[in-house]
Coordinates of C-alpha atoms and ligand atoms in Angstrom, one line a residue:
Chain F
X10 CA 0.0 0.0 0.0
X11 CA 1.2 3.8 -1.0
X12 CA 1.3 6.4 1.5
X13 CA -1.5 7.9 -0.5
X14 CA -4.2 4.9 0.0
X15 CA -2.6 4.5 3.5
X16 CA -4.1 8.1 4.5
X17 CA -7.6 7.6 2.5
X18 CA -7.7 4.2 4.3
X19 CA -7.4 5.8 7.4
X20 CA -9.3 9.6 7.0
X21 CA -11.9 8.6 4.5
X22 CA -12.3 4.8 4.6
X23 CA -15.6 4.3 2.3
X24 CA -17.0 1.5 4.6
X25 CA -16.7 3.3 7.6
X26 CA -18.4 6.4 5.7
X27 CA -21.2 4.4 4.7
X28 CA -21.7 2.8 8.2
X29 CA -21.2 6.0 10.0
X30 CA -22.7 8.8 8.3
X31 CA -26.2 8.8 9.4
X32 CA -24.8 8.9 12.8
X33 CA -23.3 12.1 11.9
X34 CA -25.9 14.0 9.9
X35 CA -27.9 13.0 13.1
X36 CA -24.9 14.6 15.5
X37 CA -25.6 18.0 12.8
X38 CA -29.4 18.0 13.4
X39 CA -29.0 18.2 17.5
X40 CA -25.8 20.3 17.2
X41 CA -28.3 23.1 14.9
X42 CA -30.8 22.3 17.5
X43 CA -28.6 23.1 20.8
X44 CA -27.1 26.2 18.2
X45 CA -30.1 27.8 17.4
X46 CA -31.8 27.4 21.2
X47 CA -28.9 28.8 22.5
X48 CA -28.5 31.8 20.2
X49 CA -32.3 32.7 20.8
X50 CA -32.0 32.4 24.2
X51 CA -28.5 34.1 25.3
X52 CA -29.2 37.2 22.9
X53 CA -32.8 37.7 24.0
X54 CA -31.7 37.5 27.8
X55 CA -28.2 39.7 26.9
X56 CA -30.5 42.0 25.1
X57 CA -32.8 42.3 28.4
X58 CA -30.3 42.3 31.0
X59 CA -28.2 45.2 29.2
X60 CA -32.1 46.8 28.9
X61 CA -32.4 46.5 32.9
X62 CA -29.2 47.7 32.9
X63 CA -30.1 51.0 31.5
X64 CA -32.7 52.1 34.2
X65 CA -29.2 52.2 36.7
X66 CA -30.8 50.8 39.4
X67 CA -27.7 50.5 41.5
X68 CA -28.1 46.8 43.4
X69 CA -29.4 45.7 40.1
X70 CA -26.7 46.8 38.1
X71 CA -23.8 45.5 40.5
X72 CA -26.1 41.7 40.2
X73 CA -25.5 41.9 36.2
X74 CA -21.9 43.2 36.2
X75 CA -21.2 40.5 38.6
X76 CA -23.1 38.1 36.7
X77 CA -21.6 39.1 33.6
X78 CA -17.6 39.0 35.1
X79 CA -18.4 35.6 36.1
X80 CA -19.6 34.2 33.3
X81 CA -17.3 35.8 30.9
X82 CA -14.2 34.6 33.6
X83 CA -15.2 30.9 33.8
X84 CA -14.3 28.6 30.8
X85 CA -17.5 27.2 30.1
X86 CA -16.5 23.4 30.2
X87 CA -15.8 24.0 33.8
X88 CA -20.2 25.3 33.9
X89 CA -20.6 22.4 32.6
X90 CA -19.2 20.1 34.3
X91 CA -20.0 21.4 37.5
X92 CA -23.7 21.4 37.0
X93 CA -24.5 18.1 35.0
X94 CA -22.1 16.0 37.8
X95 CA -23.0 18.7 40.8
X96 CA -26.7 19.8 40.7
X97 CA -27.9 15.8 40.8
X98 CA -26.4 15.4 44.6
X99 CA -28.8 18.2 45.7
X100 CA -31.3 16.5 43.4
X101 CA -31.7 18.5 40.6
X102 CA -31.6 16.1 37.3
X103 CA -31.0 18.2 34.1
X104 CA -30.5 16.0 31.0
X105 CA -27.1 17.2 28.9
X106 CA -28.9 18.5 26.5
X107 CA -30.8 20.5 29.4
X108 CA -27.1 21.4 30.6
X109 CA -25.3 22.8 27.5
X110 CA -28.3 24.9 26.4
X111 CA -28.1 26.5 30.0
X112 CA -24.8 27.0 29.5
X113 CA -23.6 28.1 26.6
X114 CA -26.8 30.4 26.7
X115 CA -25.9 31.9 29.9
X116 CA -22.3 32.4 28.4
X117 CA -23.6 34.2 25.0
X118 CA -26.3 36.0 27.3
X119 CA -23.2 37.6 29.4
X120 CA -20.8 38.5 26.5
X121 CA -24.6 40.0 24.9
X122 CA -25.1 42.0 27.6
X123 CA -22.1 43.8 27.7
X124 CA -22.0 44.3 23.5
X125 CA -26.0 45.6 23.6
X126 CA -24.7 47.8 27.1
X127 CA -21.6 49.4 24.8
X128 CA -24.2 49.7 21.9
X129 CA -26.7 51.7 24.4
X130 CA -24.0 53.6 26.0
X131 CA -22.8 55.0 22.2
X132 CA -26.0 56.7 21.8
X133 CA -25.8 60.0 22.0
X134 CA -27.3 62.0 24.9
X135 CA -29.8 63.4 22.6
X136 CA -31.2 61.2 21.4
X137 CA -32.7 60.4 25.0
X138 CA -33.7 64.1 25.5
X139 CA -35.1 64.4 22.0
X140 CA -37.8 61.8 22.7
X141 CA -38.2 62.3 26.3
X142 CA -38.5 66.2 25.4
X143 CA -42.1 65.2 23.4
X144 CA -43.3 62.8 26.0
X145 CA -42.3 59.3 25.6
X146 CA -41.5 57.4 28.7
X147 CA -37.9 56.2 29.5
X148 CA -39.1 52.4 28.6
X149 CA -40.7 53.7 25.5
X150 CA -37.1 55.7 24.5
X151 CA -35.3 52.9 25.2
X152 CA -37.2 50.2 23.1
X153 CA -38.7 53.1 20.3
X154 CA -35.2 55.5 20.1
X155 CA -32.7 53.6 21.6
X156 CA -32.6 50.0 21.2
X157 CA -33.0 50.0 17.6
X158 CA -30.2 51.9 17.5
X159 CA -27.6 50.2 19.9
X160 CA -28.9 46.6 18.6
X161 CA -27.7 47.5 14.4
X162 CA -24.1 48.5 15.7
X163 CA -23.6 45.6 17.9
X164 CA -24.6 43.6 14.7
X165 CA -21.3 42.3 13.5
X166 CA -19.5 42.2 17.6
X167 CA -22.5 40.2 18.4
X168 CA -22.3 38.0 15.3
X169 CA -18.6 37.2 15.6
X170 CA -19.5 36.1 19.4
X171 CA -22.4 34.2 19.1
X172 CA -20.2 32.3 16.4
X173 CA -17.0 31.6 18.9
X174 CA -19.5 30.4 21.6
X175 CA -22.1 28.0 19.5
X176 CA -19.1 26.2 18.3
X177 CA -18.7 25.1 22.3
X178 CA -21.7 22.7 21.6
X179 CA -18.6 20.3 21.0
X180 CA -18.4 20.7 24.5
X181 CA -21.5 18.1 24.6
X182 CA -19.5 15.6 23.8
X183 CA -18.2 15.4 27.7
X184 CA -21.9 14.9 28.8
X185 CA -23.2 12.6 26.6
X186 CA -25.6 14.9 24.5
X187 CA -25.1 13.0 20.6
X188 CA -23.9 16.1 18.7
X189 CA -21.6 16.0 16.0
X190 CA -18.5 15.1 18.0
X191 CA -20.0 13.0 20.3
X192 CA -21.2 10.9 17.4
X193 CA -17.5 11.4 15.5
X194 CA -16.1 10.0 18.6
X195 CA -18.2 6.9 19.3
X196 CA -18.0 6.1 15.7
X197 CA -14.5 6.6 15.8
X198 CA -14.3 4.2 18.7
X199 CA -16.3 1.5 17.1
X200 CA -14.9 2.1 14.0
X201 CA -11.2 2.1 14.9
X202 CA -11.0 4.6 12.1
X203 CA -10.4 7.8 12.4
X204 CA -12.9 8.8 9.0
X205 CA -15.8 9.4 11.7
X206 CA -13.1 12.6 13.1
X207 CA -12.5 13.8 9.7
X208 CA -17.0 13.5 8.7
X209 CA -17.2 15.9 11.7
X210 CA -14.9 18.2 11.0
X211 CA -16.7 18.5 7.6
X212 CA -19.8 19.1 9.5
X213 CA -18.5 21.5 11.3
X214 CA -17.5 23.2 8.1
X215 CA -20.7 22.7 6.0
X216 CA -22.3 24.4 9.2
X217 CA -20.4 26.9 10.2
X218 CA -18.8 28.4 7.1
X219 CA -21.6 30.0 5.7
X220 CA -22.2 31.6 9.5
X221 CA -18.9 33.2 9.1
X222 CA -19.5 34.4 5.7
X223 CA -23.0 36.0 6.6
X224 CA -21.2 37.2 9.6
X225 CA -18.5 39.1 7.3
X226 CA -21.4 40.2 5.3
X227 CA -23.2 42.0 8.0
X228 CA -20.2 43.4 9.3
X229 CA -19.4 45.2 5.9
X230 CA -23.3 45.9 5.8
X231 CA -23.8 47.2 9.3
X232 CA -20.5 48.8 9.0
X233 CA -21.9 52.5 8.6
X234 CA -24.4 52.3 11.6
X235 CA -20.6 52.5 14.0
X236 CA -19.3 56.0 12.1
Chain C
X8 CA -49.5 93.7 22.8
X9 CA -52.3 93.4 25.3
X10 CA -52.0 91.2 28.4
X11 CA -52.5 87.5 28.1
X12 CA -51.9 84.4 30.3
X13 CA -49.2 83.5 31.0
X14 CA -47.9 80.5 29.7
X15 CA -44.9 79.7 31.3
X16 CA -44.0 81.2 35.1
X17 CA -40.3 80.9 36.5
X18 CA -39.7 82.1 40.1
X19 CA -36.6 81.9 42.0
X20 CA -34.9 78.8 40.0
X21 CA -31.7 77.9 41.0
X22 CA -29.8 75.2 39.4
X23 CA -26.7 74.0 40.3
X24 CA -24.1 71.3 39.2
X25 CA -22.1 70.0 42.1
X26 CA -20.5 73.1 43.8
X27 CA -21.2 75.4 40.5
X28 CA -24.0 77.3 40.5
X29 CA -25.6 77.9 36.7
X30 CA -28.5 79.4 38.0
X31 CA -28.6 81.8 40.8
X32 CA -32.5 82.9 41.0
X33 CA -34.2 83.6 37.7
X34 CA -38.0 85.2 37.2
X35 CA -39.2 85.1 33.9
X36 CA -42.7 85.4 32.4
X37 CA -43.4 84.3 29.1
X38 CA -46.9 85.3 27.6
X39 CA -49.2 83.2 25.4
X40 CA -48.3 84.0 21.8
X41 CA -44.8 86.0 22.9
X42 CA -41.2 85.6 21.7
X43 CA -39.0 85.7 23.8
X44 CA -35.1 86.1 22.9
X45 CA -32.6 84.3 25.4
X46 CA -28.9 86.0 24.9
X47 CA -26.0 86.2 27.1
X48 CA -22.2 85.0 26.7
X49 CA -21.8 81.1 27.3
X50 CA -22.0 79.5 29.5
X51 CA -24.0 81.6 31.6
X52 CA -27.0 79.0 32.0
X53 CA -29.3 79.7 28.7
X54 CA -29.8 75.9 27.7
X55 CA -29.7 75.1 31.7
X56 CA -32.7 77.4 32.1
X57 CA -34.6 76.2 28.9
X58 CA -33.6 72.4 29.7
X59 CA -34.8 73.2 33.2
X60 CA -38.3 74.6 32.0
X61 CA -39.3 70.9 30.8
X62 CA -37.1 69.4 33.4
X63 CA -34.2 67.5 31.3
X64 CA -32.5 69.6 34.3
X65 CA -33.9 68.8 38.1
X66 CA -33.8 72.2 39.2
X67 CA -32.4 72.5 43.0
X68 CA -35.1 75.3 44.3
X69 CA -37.7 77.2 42.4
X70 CA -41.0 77.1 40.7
X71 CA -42.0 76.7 37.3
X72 CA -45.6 76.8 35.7
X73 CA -46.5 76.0 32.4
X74 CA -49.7 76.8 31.7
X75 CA -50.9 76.6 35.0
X76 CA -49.2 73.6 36.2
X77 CA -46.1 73.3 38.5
X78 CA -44.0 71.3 36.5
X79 CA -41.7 70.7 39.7
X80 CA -44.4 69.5 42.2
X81 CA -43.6 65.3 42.3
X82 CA -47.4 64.7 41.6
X83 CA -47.3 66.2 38.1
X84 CA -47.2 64.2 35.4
X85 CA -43.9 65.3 33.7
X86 CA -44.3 63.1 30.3
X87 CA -47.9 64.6 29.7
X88 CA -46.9 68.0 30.3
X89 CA -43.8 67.5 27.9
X90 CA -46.2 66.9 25.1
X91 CA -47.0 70.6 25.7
X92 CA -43.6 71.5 25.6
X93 CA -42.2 71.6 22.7
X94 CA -38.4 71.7 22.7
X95 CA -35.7 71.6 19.7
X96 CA -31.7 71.3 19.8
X97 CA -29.1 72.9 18.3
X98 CA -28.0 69.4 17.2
X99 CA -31.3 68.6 15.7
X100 CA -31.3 65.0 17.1
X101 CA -33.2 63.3 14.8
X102 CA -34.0 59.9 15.4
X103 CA -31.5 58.3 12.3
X104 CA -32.9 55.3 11.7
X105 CA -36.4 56.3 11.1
X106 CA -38.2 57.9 8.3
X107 CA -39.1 61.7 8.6
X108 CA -42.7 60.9 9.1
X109 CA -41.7 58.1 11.2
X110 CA -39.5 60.7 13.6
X111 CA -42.7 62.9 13.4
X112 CA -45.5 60.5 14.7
X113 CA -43.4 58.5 17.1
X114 CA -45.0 60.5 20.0
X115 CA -48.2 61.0 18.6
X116 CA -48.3 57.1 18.4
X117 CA -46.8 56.5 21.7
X118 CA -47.2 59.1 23.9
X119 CA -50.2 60.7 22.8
X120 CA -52.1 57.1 21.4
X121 CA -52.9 58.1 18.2
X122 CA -54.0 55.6 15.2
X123 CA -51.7 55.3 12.7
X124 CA -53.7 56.5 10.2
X125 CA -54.7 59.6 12.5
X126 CA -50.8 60.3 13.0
X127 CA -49.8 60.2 9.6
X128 CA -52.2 63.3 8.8
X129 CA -51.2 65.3 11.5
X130 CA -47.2 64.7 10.7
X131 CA -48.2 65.1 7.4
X132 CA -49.5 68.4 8.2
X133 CA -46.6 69.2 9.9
X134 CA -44.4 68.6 7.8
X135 CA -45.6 70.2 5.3
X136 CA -45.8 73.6 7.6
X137 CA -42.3 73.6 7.4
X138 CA -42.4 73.1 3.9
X139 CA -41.2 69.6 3.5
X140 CA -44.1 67.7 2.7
X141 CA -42.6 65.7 -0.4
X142 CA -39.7 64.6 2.3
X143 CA -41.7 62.2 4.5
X144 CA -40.2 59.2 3.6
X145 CA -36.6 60.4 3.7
X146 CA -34.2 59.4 6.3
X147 CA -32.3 62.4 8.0
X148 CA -29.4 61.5 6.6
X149 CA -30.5 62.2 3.5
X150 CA -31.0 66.1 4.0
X151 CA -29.9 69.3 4.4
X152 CA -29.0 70.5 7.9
X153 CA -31.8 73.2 7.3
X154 CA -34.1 70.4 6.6
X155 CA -33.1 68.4 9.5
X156 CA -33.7 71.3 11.6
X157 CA -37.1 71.7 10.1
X158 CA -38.6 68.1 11.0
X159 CA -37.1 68.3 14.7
X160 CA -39.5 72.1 14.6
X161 CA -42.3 69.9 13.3
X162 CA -41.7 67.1 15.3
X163 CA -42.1 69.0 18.2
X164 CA -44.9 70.7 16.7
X165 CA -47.0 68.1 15.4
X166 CA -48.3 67.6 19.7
X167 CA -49.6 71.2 19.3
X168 CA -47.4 72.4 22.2
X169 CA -48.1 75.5 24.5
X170 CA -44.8 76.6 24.5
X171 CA -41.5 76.0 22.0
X172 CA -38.7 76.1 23.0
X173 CA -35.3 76.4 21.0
X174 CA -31.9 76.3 22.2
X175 CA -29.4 77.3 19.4
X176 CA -31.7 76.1 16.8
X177 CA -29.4 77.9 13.8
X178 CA -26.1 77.6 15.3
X179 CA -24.8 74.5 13.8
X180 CA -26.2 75.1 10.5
X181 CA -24.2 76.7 7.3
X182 CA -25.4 80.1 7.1
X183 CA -26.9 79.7 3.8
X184 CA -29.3 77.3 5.5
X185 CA -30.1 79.5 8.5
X186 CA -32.8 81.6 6.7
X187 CA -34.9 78.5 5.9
X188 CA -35.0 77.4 9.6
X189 CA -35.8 81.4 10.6
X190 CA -38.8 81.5 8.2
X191 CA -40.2 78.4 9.9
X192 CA -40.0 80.0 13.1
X193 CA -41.4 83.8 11.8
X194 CA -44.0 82.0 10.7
X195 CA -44.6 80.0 13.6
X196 CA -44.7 83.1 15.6
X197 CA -47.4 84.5 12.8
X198 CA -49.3 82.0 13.7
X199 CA -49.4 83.2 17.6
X200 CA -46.8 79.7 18.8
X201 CA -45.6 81.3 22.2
X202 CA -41.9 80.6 22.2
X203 CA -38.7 81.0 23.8
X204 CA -35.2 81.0 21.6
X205 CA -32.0 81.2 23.0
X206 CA -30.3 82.1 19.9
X207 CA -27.6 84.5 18.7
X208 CA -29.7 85.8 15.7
X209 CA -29.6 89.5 16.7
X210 CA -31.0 90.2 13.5
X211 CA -34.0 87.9 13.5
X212 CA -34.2 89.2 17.3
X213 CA -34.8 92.7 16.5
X214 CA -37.3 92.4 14.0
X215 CA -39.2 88.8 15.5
X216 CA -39.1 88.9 19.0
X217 CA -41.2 91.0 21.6
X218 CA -38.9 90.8 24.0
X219 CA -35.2 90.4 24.1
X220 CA -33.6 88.7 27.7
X221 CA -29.8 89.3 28.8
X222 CA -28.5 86.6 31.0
X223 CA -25.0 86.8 32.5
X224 CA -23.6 84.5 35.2
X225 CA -27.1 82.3 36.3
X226 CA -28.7 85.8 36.3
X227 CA -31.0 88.0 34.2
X228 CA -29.2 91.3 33.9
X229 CA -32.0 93.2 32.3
X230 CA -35.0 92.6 29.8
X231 CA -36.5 94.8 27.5
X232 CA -38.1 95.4 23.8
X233 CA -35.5 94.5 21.3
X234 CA -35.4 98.0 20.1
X235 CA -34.7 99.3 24.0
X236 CA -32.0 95.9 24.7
X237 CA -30.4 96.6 21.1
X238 CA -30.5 100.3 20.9
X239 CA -30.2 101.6 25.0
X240 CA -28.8 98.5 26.7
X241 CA -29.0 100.1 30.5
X242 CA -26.6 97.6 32.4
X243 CA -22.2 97.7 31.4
X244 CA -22.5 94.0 31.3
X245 CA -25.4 94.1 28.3
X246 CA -23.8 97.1 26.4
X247 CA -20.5 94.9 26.6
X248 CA -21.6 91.8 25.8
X249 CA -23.1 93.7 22.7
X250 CA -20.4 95.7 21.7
X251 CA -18.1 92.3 22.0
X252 CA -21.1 90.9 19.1
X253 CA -20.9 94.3 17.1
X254 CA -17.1 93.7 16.8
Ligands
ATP329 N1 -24.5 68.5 32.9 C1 -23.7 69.4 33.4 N2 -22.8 69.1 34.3 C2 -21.9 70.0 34.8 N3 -21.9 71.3 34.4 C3 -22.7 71.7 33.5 C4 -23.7 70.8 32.9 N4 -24.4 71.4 32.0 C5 -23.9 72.7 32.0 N5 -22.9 72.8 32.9 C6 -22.2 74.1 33.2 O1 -23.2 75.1 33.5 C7 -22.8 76.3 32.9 C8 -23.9 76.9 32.1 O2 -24.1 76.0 31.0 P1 -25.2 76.3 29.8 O3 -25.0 75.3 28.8 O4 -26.5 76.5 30.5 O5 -24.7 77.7 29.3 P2 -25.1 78.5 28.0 O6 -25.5 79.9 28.4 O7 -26.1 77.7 27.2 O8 -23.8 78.5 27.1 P3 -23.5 78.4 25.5 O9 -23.8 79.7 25.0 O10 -22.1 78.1 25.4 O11 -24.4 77.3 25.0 C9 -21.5 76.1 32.2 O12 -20.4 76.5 33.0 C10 -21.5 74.6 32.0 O13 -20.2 74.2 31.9
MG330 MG1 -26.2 76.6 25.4

């Protein structure tokens, strides 16, 4: 055997493929799953923490800066594995799929707060006296003047962010939820073939690349809204 | 000029921020259907007072009516009386990611509760007293500063305010656009708006406003007809705050 069928024998080893493949369009569906509960919730509870935020209620804010510090400090593995193996011996019984959407949105919902808090903060002081100088309430400047606003500018921050921290769904692997990896690896195990590692990176890939690309999109489309 | 209401009432406000005090105990009447003309050298506490007179600015000690209505007094209802109040910045301070229309009716809409389709006429009408009628759907961005300038006027117009107020309402415009924003205003006056302008327009001063106010140092110095503040300025600090203009 040549070096040459020596690699496809071991990286894309057509028997294995066929076997194993299933297994891993099956580890893309639950990783788009975990992806997509965790983007909707981390930037709608970022979006209404830095909202909160804004009133400057003074115990309030020092709860979400702390909050935020924390979460931003930790490496979120460590979350992880602190609540799947820790919260059952005070018997609380979250499934991993439970545990890494908790997670990783808590995670996003922290580095969302402080992009949407930036985003608030660059609006100009005027804005807020325009619209409160003709009667609108703080709550109604905030979600009719300023919001819409702070949210276009944090557009391409906030993309590149909620890419780097969806990608921790590998992280499931370590808890048993079947995403792409966690399927790679068992098949890879099985297998004895290392073609199941090489199917998820292409997942990966096929997934994530066109993310990055819209996400380079609306950075050059959004650009003007940070002039 | 015969004796009306008065619209808006000042007495003894004093404003100060931390240790500096901007205002040091002003009285000012303004009359329905009056102009009055703020002037003085800056910083001595023209936007303060106007900013304090719909209470962007807590005032420390004071009283101020607007039509009737202490505007200070914790039980008042500050957002409802601000529809009443109309204000407009020298930096415009449009909202940039709505439509003119859109930056028109956002208070009728929210504040005020108006229909959509109720809204639209009246910022329609607006707009189109400040001449700008075929610009509804434009963004700010996409006009003049004069223009700009003429939608925050009808924006604050379109709630049929009391009182208007304008702080510097010219000053960051090219002077070839300043006349366009000045016409607005004369005929906003015409039309018997009761309105305060803190402004450095001596010319549209003399020949718009009934009354012409000199403020130095948190104070008013003296007040007067344009013709008496202009022509016979009584007090050193007005004649030399004019004479430093003249130059
Ligand atoms: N938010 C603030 N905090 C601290 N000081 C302030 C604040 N706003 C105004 N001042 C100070 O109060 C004084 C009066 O300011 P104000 O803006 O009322 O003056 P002005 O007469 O409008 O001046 P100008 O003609 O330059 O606009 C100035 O010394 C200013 O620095
Ligand atoms: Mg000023």
């Amino acid at each position: 055997m040549d070096s040459t069928t020596v690699f496809l024998d071991a990286f894309l080893n057509r028997a294995v493929i066929d076997k194993y493949l299933p297994d891993i369009l099956w580890g893309m569906i639950i990783t788009v799953e975990v992806a997509l509960a965790v983007v909707a919730t981390g930037i709608a509870l970022g979006l209404l923490l830095a909202a909160v935020r804004s009133f400057r209620v003074r115990p309030v804010n020092v709860l979400i800066v702390l909050f935020v510090d924390v979460l931003r400090a930790l490496p979120p593995l460590v979350l992880i594995l602190i609540i799947y193996f820790g919260l059952p011996s005070v018997g609380i019984r979250l499934s991993g799929f439970a545990v890494l959407w908790l997670v990783l949105s808590l995670v996003l919902a922290a580095f969302a707060e402080e992009i949407f808090w930036s985003g608030i903060l660059s609006i100009r002081k005027g804005q807020w006296e325009a619209a409160r100088s003709t009667g609108l309430t703080f709550l109604q400047t905030l979600t009719h003047v300023i919001l819409p606003q702070a949210v276009r500018m944090t557009v391409p921050p906030l993309t590149n962010r909620t890419i780097a921290i969806t990608k921790n769904t590998a992280l499931g692997a370590v808890i048993g939820v079947p995403e792409i990896l966690m399927q790679a690896q068992t098949a890879q195990s099985f297998s004895g073939n290392a073609t199941p590692l090489l199917l998820g990176a292409l997942a990966y890939i096929v997934l994530f690349v066109p993310v990055v690309v819209l996400g380079r999109w609306l950075e050059t489309r959004f650009a003007w809204g940070r002039a | 000029m015969p004796e009306s209401v008065a619209i808006l009432e000042v007495t003894g406000l004093r404003k100060s921020f931390g240790t500096l005090e901007v205002l040091r105990g002003i009285d000012l009447t303004v009359r329905a259907q009056e102009l009055v003309f703020v002037i003085g050298p800056s910083g001595s506490g023209k936007s303060t007072l106007l900013r304090c007179c719909n209470r962007l600015e807590e005032p420390n000690e004071g009283s101020i009516r607007v039509d009737g209505v202490e505007l200070l007094d914790p039980k008042t209802d500050i957002n409802a009386m601000r529809q009443r109040i109309g204000m407009v910045f020298q930096s415009f301070n449009l909202y940039p990611h709505m439509t003119v229309l859109a930056n028109v009716t956002l208070a009728l809409r929210k504040a005020l509760g108006k229909g959509r389709e109720e809204a639209r006429a009246i910022g329609e009408a607006a707009l189109a007293r400040v001449d700008l009628a075929d610009k509804s759907s434009a963004y700010p961005a996409q006009l003049s500063g004069g223009q700009q300038q003429r939608v925050a006027i009808a924006r604050a117009m379109a709630l049929e305010p009391k009182i208007m107020l304008f702080d510097e309402p010219t000053s960051s415009l090219d002077p070839e656009l300043v006349g366009s924003v000045l016409a607005v205003m004369r005929e906003l006056r015409q039309d018997g708006m009761t309105m305060v302008v803190v402004s450095h327009e001596m010319r549209f001063a003399r020949d718009a406003a009934d009354r012409v106010v000199f403020m130095d140092a948190g104070q008013i110095v003296e007040q007067g007809p344009p013709d008496r503040i202009f022509g016979a300025p009584q007090h050193a600090r007005t004649q030399s705050f004019l004479a430093d203009f003249a130059a």
